[in-house]
Structures are given as structure tokens and as C-alpha cells.
């Protein structure tokens, strides 16, 4: 198992001085991701918060080759880079083992990039796609995306007297990826960092496309104090809002089953985007119901796919 | 490229911004000026577990000579994650003074 010391000894492949907001969860994800992947890695980033804050011209926060491309095609670009690498291998121009990582936010993955992501996964390129899911288009000013949870207030689904925030349930991208018959797909949370790091290591060891979805708390978009980023990702796991599980070779495994399940309100009412729900007990019940349904469904899948 | 306190020293033409050929160049951006509150480590309580280092978004936690946490105020944006996550509560947030 990887320890903190092992990670610290690998150096900073994603360095200081990036312009992310104070308390940003996404940068912690990238740090841990790079610490797990090591320096022989090519990173492709879709447009989004993490690309904008890490590569403001003429500076870069990356100590590895980094390629930025448009919102919709990070998976397509990464698969091109990977194909070029395989061509070099074939012609014996290199024999180095190189990891390929593409990442995008929930806007660039759930909505705009899903077509190229689906294509890359279907073609079977040897790459890892990491989605940092902060539940809206935070970079452009908190517009709703298909990852935005039900009841959440964003600038394009504002909570008012008639409509109480976003009225639709979020899309389950990890399940969509599982439907691509991947060898490895997982959902992780920052609060359980060693689980996330071991998932990245596992995914990179697989020969073929892999996918990891990580919850990325956003102080600005979610509306909470900057110091609570990790605390909120912990609450999301403990309330079953964000199940931490993996799908490996046709089998589901829930990695973290909270011993004591906390009420969903603990998670919701720490954030300003849900504060209007305090007067909407029916909507909270509906959200609770869908969260529990998802969890029970996952439990069933875990026991039936053994 | 070198850093001397707050000053950046460019050593060769490739380091200058229009070329941008070097990797990891944001290391020369001072983000510490964004801070409202500064974390202060009580080294008598710190056990050197490294949890603050791991969760710091700005990689501004360093290990001092005794293996305890110390903070790089050049980058620290003062989010306070370290103070919340510290298991022994050795980090305290204090208001920034001019």
C-alpha cells in the first residue's frame, strides 16, 4: 500500500503557484493523481477549471508533458497520442512505459466530451480518463450541467418561488462507462485518499481504457467555507450521496461502506446551493429517496455479480 | 530560473515568458498575497503525520528539520483545510496582518 512518505518522495509533478481558488478540491485530485502516476506520464486536459488555473500562458504548473485541447475532445486527443506511442513502439523507436491520462471536469466529461470519451473507450486505447466532478460549469460561472444534483441552485437553474433549483436527477456517468465493458471503472472521493491513489495505480496497470470519477468539492460553486473541502467530500461518502466503488473485470465492489450512515441533510445544508431546501421537506425526501435507491441498487449489483 | 525571496531571477533566454519552454514555471507565481488568514503550526503538538501536506491544494506545507510541518507563505492562500484536517489540531488560523 502506498504511504504518505512514498507520495512525498515522488516530488511535485503538479507544482505550486497555480491560480486555483483557495480550498479547491480539484487541485488536490490532480496532485494525488500525479503522485500516483509518476513522471513517465503524458497528461491531456480538457478546457475547464483545472486547465485554466494550471496553464495560464506563459506559465505551466505541470512538470510532465501536458497537452491542452478543446472542451469536447480530450479523450480523442489522448487516444491520438497513445496511438502515436504505439506506432513508435512497433518501430522500436522507444521502449519506455508511458502512462496516458486524460482529464476533464464534469462539463467536459458528462456533457460536451461524452461522445469522444465514449469513442476512445470503445476503441480500447490504453489510457486513463479522470473526471473531477464538481457538479456544474464552475469555470464559466456555475451553470448547470448534467452532473448537477437535483435541487441544486445554479445560475442557469436558480432557486426561486416556483422552481426550486435543478429539477432533474444527475446522470450516472460511472455506470455509462461500465456499460462500455471497461476492465476497470471506479468512483472515488478525496477524503479516502489512499483508496483514490490505489485506484489510479490499479487503473494504470490495466492494459486498456479505464475510467475514474472523483467528487471535487468547489467552495465557490457549492457555497461553503474554503476550509471544509475535504470534510464535505467525507460527508458525501458517509451520507451515501457519493458511493465509493469500483467495477473490475465484471465485478462490483463497494470500497467504503460507512458504519454509521449520516442523514443527507448534514451534507446538503453545509452548502449554499442547497440552502433553499430547508423550506422544502418534500424535495429533500425525494432527493433522499433517489440517493438510497442508487445505493441499494449498487448493493444488489455487488452481491449479484460476485 | 531561480527564486530569491520574492524576486525571480531569469538565467537564460529560454526562461523568459514568451518562450515558456520550462516545465513547472508557476513555481514563480506568488499566490500568498491572496490570503486573509494565515495558518500557524504549533510544533510542540505536530506529530509530522503528513495529512496536512496531502490535502493542501497549494502544496505549501513543507517538512522542517525536525520532521514537523512548516508552511510556505509564498504560496499559501489561507484556505484553512490543514487546520480542519489536522488530527491533533496543531494548526491554527490567525488573521493576516499588514
PDB file of C-alpha atoms in Angstrom, chain A residues 11-208:
ATOM      1  CA  UNK A  11       8.200  15.153  -5.831  1.00  0.00           C
ATOM      2  CA  UNK A  12       5.647  17.608  -7.105  1.00  0.00           C
ATOM      3  CA  UNK A  13       4.630  16.778 -10.660  1.00  0.00           C
ATOM      4  CA  UNK A  14       1.838  19.304 -10.320  1.00  0.00           C
ATOM      5  CA  UNK A  15       3.517  22.293  -8.691  1.00  0.00           C
ATOM      6  CA  UNK A  16       2.719  25.309  -6.574  1.00  0.00           C
ATOM      7  CA  UNK A  17       1.731  28.704  -7.808  1.00  0.00           C
ATOM      8  CA  UNK A  18      -1.290  27.631  -9.851  1.00  0.00           C
ATOM      9  CA  UNK A  19      -4.183  30.069  -9.726  1.00  0.00           C
ATOM     10  CA  UNK A  20      -6.928  27.835  -8.340  1.00  0.00           C
ATOM     11  CA  UNK A  21      -9.248  29.333  -5.734  1.00  0.00           C
ATOM     12  CA  UNK A  22      -8.303  28.833  -2.100  1.00  0.00           C
ATOM     13  CA  UNK A  23      -9.579  25.461  -0.909  1.00  0.00           C
ATOM     14  CA  UNK A  24     -10.067  23.995  -4.401  1.00  0.00           C
ATOM     15  CA  UNK A  25     -10.682  20.237  -4.344  1.00  0.00           C
ATOM     16  CA  UNK A  26      -9.681  19.737  -7.987  1.00  0.00           C
ATOM     17  CA  UNK A  27      -6.035  20.631  -7.441  1.00  0.00           C
ATOM     18  CA  UNK A  28      -5.786  18.094  -4.614  1.00  0.00           C
ATOM     19  CA  UNK A  29      -7.134  15.483  -7.041  1.00  0.00           C
ATOM     20  CA  UNK A  30      -4.518  16.383  -9.656  1.00  0.00           C
ATOM     21  CA  UNK A  31      -1.744  16.328  -7.054  1.00  0.00           C
ATOM     22  CA  UNK A  32      -2.670  12.872  -5.817  1.00  0.00           C
ATOM     23  CA  UNK A  33      -3.258  11.678  -9.381  1.00  0.00           C
ATOM     24  CA  UNK A  34       0.208  12.767 -10.487  1.00  0.00           C
ATOM     25  CA  UNK A  35       1.845  11.439  -7.329  1.00  0.00           C
ATOM     26  CA  UNK A  36       0.297   8.049  -8.070  1.00  0.00           C
ATOM     27  CA  UNK A  37       1.076   8.104 -11.800  1.00  0.00           C
ATOM     28  CA  UNK A  38       4.727   9.119 -11.612  1.00  0.00           C
ATOM     29  CA  UNK A  39       6.811  11.143 -14.028  1.00  0.00           C
ATOM     30  CA  UNK A  40       6.561   8.967 -17.150  1.00  0.00           C
ATOM     31  CA  UNK A  41       3.125  10.318 -17.905  1.00  0.00           C
ATOM     32  CA  UNK A  42       1.515  12.346 -20.649  1.00  0.00           C
ATOM     33  CA  UNK A  43      -1.444  14.415 -19.497  1.00  0.00           C
ATOM     34  CA  UNK A  44      -4.183  15.703 -21.773  1.00  0.00           C
ATOM     35  CA  UNK A  45      -6.540  18.234 -20.263  1.00  0.00           C
ATOM     36  CA  UNK A  46      -9.917  19.375 -21.486  1.00  0.00           C
ATOM     37  CA  UNK A  47     -10.838  23.017 -21.100  1.00  0.00           C
ATOM     38  CA  UNK A  48     -12.136  23.662 -17.628  1.00  0.00           C
ATOM     39  CA  UNK A  49     -11.146  24.963 -14.220  1.00  0.00           C
ATOM     40  CA  UNK A  50      -8.065  22.819 -13.826  1.00  0.00           C
ATOM     41  CA  UNK A  51      -6.721  23.620 -17.283  1.00  0.00           C
ATOM     42  CA  UNK A  52      -7.340  27.340 -16.826  1.00  0.00           C
ATOM     43  CA  UNK A  53      -5.692  27.606 -13.419  1.00  0.00           C
ATOM     44  CA  UNK A  54      -2.707  25.393 -14.188  1.00  0.00           C
ATOM     45  CA  UNK A  55      -1.635  26.649 -17.607  1.00  0.00           C
ATOM     46  CA  UNK A  56      -2.041  30.397 -17.815  1.00  0.00           C
ATOM     47  CA  UNK A  57       0.235  31.475 -20.644  1.00  0.00           C
ATOM     48  CA  UNK A  58       3.242  31.559 -20.444  1.00  0.00           C
ATOM     49  CA  UNK A  59       3.368  29.523 -17.253  1.00  0.00           C
ATOM     50  CA  UNK A  60       2.605  25.910 -16.543  1.00  0.00           C
ATOM     51  CA  UNK A  61       2.081  24.109 -13.259  1.00  0.00           C
ATOM     52  CA  UNK A  62       2.877  20.740 -14.849  1.00  0.00           C
ATOM     53  CA  UNK A  63       6.228  19.012 -14.563  1.00  0.00           C
ATOM     54  CA  UNK A  64       5.158  16.443 -17.162  1.00  0.00           C
ATOM     55  CA  UNK A  65       4.222  16.881 -20.841  1.00  0.00           C
ATOM     56  CA  UNK A  66       0.805  18.491 -20.909  1.00  0.00           C
ATOM     57  CA  UNK A  67      -1.473  18.961 -23.877  1.00  0.00           C
ATOM     58  CA  UNK A  68      -4.460  21.250 -23.739  1.00  0.00           C
ATOM     59  CA  UNK A  69      -7.299  20.923 -26.200  1.00  0.00           C
ATOM     60  CA  UNK A  70     -10.886  21.971 -26.608  1.00  0.00           C
ATOM     61  CA  UNK A  71     -13.760  21.188 -24.279  1.00  0.00           C
ATOM     62  CA  UNK A  72     -15.045  18.180 -26.163  1.00  0.00           C
ATOM     63  CA  UNK A  73     -12.033  16.202 -27.314  1.00  0.00           C
ATOM     64  CA  UNK A  74      -9.592  15.450 -24.516  1.00  0.00           C
ATOM     65  CA  UNK A  75     -10.298  11.710 -24.820  1.00  0.00           C
ATOM     66  CA  UNK A  76      -9.923  11.854 -28.620  1.00  0.00           C
ATOM     67  CA  UNK A  77      -6.621  13.741 -28.361  1.00  0.00           C
ATOM     68  CA  UNK A  78      -5.307  11.364 -25.725  1.00  0.00           C
ATOM     69  CA  UNK A  79      -6.193   8.390 -27.902  1.00  0.00           C
ATOM     70  CA  UNK A  80      -4.253  10.001 -30.780  1.00  0.00           C
ATOM     71  CA  UNK A  81      -1.201  10.497 -28.589  1.00  0.00           C
ATOM     72  CA  UNK A  82      -1.478   6.918 -27.381  1.00  0.00           C
ATOM     73  CA  UNK A  83      -1.713   5.607 -30.968  1.00  0.00           C
ATOM     74  CA  UNK A  84       1.408   7.557 -31.922  1.00  0.00           C
ATOM     75  CA  UNK A  85       3.205   5.999 -28.959  1.00  0.00           C
ATOM     76  CA  UNK A  86       2.143   2.512 -30.048  1.00  0.00           C
ATOM     77  CA  UNK A  87       3.433   3.230 -33.567  1.00  0.00           C
ATOM     78  CA  UNK A  88       6.794   4.230 -32.061  1.00  0.00           C
ATOM     79  CA  UNK A  89       6.849   1.036 -30.008  1.00  0.00           C
ATOM     80  CA  UNK A  90       6.194  -1.020 -33.123  1.00  0.00           C
ATOM     81  CA  UNK A  91       9.063   0.640 -34.977  1.00  0.00           C
ATOM     82  CA  UNK A  92      11.263   0.115 -31.907  1.00  0.00           C
ATOM     83  CA  UNK A  93      11.942   3.831 -31.548  1.00  0.00           C
ATOM     84  CA  UNK A  94      11.103   3.688 -27.862  1.00  0.00           C
ATOM     85  CA  UNK A  95      10.725   1.025 -25.233  1.00  0.00           C
ATOM     86  CA  UNK A  96       9.691   3.227 -22.345  1.00  0.00           C
ATOM     87  CA  UNK A  97       6.484   2.504 -20.479  1.00  0.00           C
ATOM     88  CA  UNK A  98       4.395   5.661 -20.607  1.00  0.00           C
ATOM     89  CA  UNK A  99       1.086   6.339 -18.876  1.00  0.00           C
ATOM     90  CA  UNK A 100      -1.579   8.312 -20.699  1.00  0.00           C
ATOM     91  CA  UNK A 101      -4.013  10.316 -18.633  1.00  0.00           C
ATOM     92  CA  UNK A 102      -6.835  12.484 -19.922  1.00  0.00           C
ATOM     93  CA  UNK A 103      -8.890  14.551 -17.555  1.00  0.00           C
ATOM     94  CA  UNK A 104     -11.864  16.844 -17.685  1.00  0.00           C
ATOM     95  CA  UNK A 105     -14.399  18.400 -15.400  1.00  0.00           C
ATOM     96  CA  UNK A 106     -17.984  17.274 -15.276  1.00  0.00           C
ATOM     97  CA  UNK A 107     -18.963  19.720 -18.031  1.00  0.00           C
ATOM     98  CA  UNK A 108     -16.212  18.454 -20.325  1.00  0.00           C
ATOM     99  CA  UNK A 109     -16.994  14.828 -19.490  1.00  0.00           C
ATOM    100  CA  UNK A 110     -20.695  14.371 -18.712  1.00  0.00           C
ATOM    101  CA  UNK A 111     -21.957  16.810 -21.349  1.00  0.00           C
ATOM    102  CA  UNK A 112     -19.623  18.086 -24.016  1.00  0.00           C
ATOM    103  CA  UNK A 113     -16.944  15.398 -24.099  1.00  0.00           C
ATOM    104  CA  UNK A 114     -19.061  12.270 -23.701  1.00  0.00           C
ATOM    105  CA  UNK A 115     -19.020  11.486 -27.407  1.00  0.00           C
ATOM    106  CA  UNK A 116     -15.247  11.485 -27.766  1.00  0.00           C
ATOM    107  CA  UNK A 117     -14.899   9.752 -24.394  1.00  0.00           C
ATOM    108  CA  UNK A 118     -17.276   7.008 -25.454  1.00  0.00           C
ATOM    109  CA  UNK A 119     -15.375   6.624 -28.738  1.00  0.00           C
ATOM    110  CA  UNK A 120     -11.986   6.365 -27.045  1.00  0.00           C
ATOM    111  CA  UNK A 121     -13.296   3.805 -24.556  1.00  0.00           C
ATOM    112  CA  UNK A 122     -14.895   1.737 -27.301  1.00  0.00           C
ATOM    113  CA  UNK A 123     -11.734   1.743 -29.452  1.00  0.00           C
ATOM    114  CA  UNK A 124      -9.834   0.365 -26.495  1.00  0.00           C
ATOM    115  CA  UNK A 125      -6.952   2.822 -26.199  1.00  0.00           C
ATOM    116  CA  UNK A 126      -4.635   2.258 -23.292  1.00  0.00           C
ATOM    117  CA  UNK A 127      -5.489   5.389 -21.324  1.00  0.00           C
ATOM    118  CA  UNK A 128      -6.960   6.501 -18.051  1.00  0.00           C
ATOM    119  CA  UNK A 129      -9.698   9.115 -18.047  1.00  0.00           C
ATOM    120  CA  UNK A 130     -10.210  11.001 -14.799  1.00  0.00           C
ATOM    121  CA  UNK A 131     -13.283  13.146 -14.337  1.00  0.00           C
ATOM    122  CA  UNK A 132     -13.247  15.646 -11.473  1.00  0.00           C
ATOM    123  CA  UNK A 133     -16.909  16.148 -10.820  1.00  0.00           C
ATOM    124  CA  UNK A 134     -17.760  19.442  -9.145  1.00  0.00           C
ATOM    125  CA  UNK A 135     -21.346  19.352 -10.288  1.00  0.00           C
ATOM    126  CA  UNK A 136     -21.621  22.398 -12.596  1.00  0.00           C
ATOM    127  CA  UNK A 137     -19.663  24.554 -15.050  1.00  0.00           C
ATOM    128  CA  UNK A 138     -17.746  26.305 -12.258  1.00  0.00           C
ATOM    129  CA  UNK A 139     -15.160  27.896 -14.533  1.00  0.00           C
ATOM    130  CA  UNK A 140     -17.655  29.957 -16.554  1.00  0.00           C
ATOM    131  CA  UNK A 141     -19.837  30.969 -13.614  1.00  0.00           C
ATOM    132  CA  UNK A 142     -21.700  27.991 -12.130  1.00  0.00           C
ATOM    133  CA  UNK A 143     -24.074  26.944 -14.909  1.00  0.00           C
ATOM    134  CA  UNK A 144     -25.965  23.673 -14.534  1.00  0.00           C
ATOM    135  CA  UNK A 145     -24.526  20.539 -16.105  1.00  0.00           C
ATOM    136  CA  UNK A 146     -25.909  17.026 -16.275  1.00  0.00           C
ATOM    137  CA  UNK A 147     -23.807  16.227 -13.197  1.00  0.00           C
ATOM    138  CA  UNK A 148     -25.566  18.868 -11.097  1.00  0.00           C
ATOM    139  CA  UNK A 149     -27.512  17.096  -8.349  1.00  0.00           C
ATOM    140  CA  UNK A 150     -31.256  17.538  -8.004  1.00  0.00           C
ATOM    141  CA  UNK A 151     -32.332  20.592  -6.032  1.00  0.00           C
ATOM    142  CA  UNK A 152     -29.067  22.427  -6.550  1.00  0.00           C
ATOM    143  CA  UNK A 153     -29.268  26.127  -7.331  1.00  0.00           C
ATOM    144  CA  UNK A 154     -27.004  27.326 -10.153  1.00  0.00           C
ATOM    145  CA  UNK A 155     -27.022  30.483 -12.273  1.00  0.00           C
ATOM    146  CA  UNK A 156     -28.979  28.760 -15.054  1.00  0.00           C
ATOM    147  CA  UNK A 157     -31.256  26.841 -12.686  1.00  0.00           C
ATOM    148  CA  UNK A 158     -31.742  29.420  -9.920  1.00  0.00           C
ATOM    149  CA  UNK A 159     -33.911  28.599  -6.930  1.00  0.00           C
ATOM    150  CA  UNK A 160     -36.991  30.800  -6.935  1.00  0.00           C
ATOM    151  CA  UNK A 161     -40.553  30.759  -5.670  1.00  0.00           C
ATOM    152  CA  UNK A 162     -41.794  28.347  -8.360  1.00  0.00           C
ATOM    153  CA  UNK A 163     -38.798  26.275  -9.450  1.00  0.00           C
ATOM    154  CA  UNK A 164     -36.529  25.103  -6.642  1.00  0.00           C
ATOM    155  CA  UNK A 165     -33.188  24.786  -8.400  1.00  0.00           C
ATOM    156  CA  UNK A 166     -32.395  21.985 -10.832  1.00  0.00           C
ATOM    157  CA  UNK A 167     -35.370  19.631 -11.047  1.00  0.00           C
ATOM    158  CA  UNK A 168     -33.730  16.690 -12.800  1.00  0.00           C
ATOM    159  CA  UNK A 169     -31.615  13.959 -11.304  1.00  0.00           C
ATOM    160  CA  UNK A 170     -27.955  13.744 -12.164  1.00  0.00           C
ATOM    161  CA  UNK A 171     -26.634  11.439 -14.821  1.00  0.00           C
ATOM    162  CA  UNK A 172     -24.695   8.392 -13.604  1.00  0.00           C
ATOM    163  CA  UNK A 173     -21.588   8.576 -15.746  1.00  0.00           C
ATOM    164  CA  UNK A 174     -19.703   5.790 -13.975  1.00  0.00           C
ATOM    165  CA  UNK A 175     -22.494   3.386 -14.917  1.00  0.00           C
ATOM    166  CA  UNK A 176     -22.384   4.638 -18.523  1.00  0.00           C
ATOM    167  CA  UNK A 177     -18.674   3.848 -18.519  1.00  0.00           C
ATOM    168  CA  UNK A 178     -19.317   0.412 -17.004  1.00  0.00           C
ATOM    169  CA  UNK A 179     -21.688  -0.194 -19.917  1.00  0.00           C
ATOM    170  CA  UNK A 180     -18.692   0.217 -22.245  1.00  0.00           C
ATOM    171  CA  UNK A 181     -17.351  -3.079 -20.868  1.00  0.00           C
ATOM    172  CA  UNK A 182     -14.286  -1.459 -19.394  1.00  0.00           C
ATOM    173  CA  UNK A 183     -11.854  -3.609 -17.480  1.00  0.00           C
ATOM    174  CA  UNK A 184     -11.760  -1.013 -14.756  1.00  0.00           C
ATOM    175  CA  UNK A 185     -14.059   1.865 -13.793  1.00  0.00           C
ATOM    176  CA  UNK A 186     -14.301   3.445 -10.376  1.00  0.00           C
ATOM    177  CA  UNK A 187     -15.715   6.213  -8.315  1.00  0.00           C
ATOM    178  CA  UNK A 188     -13.521   7.807  -5.641  1.00  0.00           C
ATOM    179  CA  UNK A 189     -13.554  10.562  -3.079  1.00  0.00           C
ATOM    180  CA  UNK A 190     -10.768  12.818  -1.822  1.00  0.00           C
ATOM    181  CA  UNK A 191     -11.491  12.053   1.813  1.00  0.00           C
ATOM    182  CA  UNK A 192     -10.310   8.486   1.208  1.00  0.00           C
ATOM    183  CA  UNK A 193      -7.061   9.438  -0.446  1.00  0.00           C
ATOM    184  CA  UNK A 194      -5.331   6.056  -0.212  1.00  0.00           C
ATOM    185  CA  UNK A 195      -8.327   4.468  -1.918  1.00  0.00           C
ATOM    186  CA  UNK A 196      -8.072   7.044  -4.727  1.00  0.00           C
ATOM    187  CA  UNK A 197      -4.315   6.562  -5.115  1.00  0.00           C
ATOM    188  CA  UNK A 198      -4.634   2.770  -5.243  1.00  0.00           C
ATOM    189  CA  UNK A 199      -7.428   3.111  -7.800  1.00  0.00           C
ATOM    190  CA  UNK A 200      -5.195   5.242 -10.033  1.00  0.00           C
ATOM    191  CA  UNK A 201      -2.384   2.684  -9.696  1.00  0.00           C
ATOM    192  CA  UNK A 202      -4.771  -0.149 -10.483  1.00  0.00           C
ATOM    193  CA  UNK A 203      -6.226   1.669 -13.490  1.00  0.00           C
ATOM    194  CA  UNK A 204      -2.802   2.462 -14.942  1.00  0.00           C
ATOM    195  CA  UNK A 205      -1.730  -1.155 -14.576  1.00  0.00           C
ATOM    196  CA  UNK A 206      -4.662  -2.300 -16.736  1.00  0.00           C
ATOM    197  CA  UNK A 207      -3.944  -2.706 -20.445  1.00  0.00           C
ATOM    198  CA  UNK A 208      -6.895  -0.892 -21.967  1.00  0.00           C
TER     199      UNK A 208
END
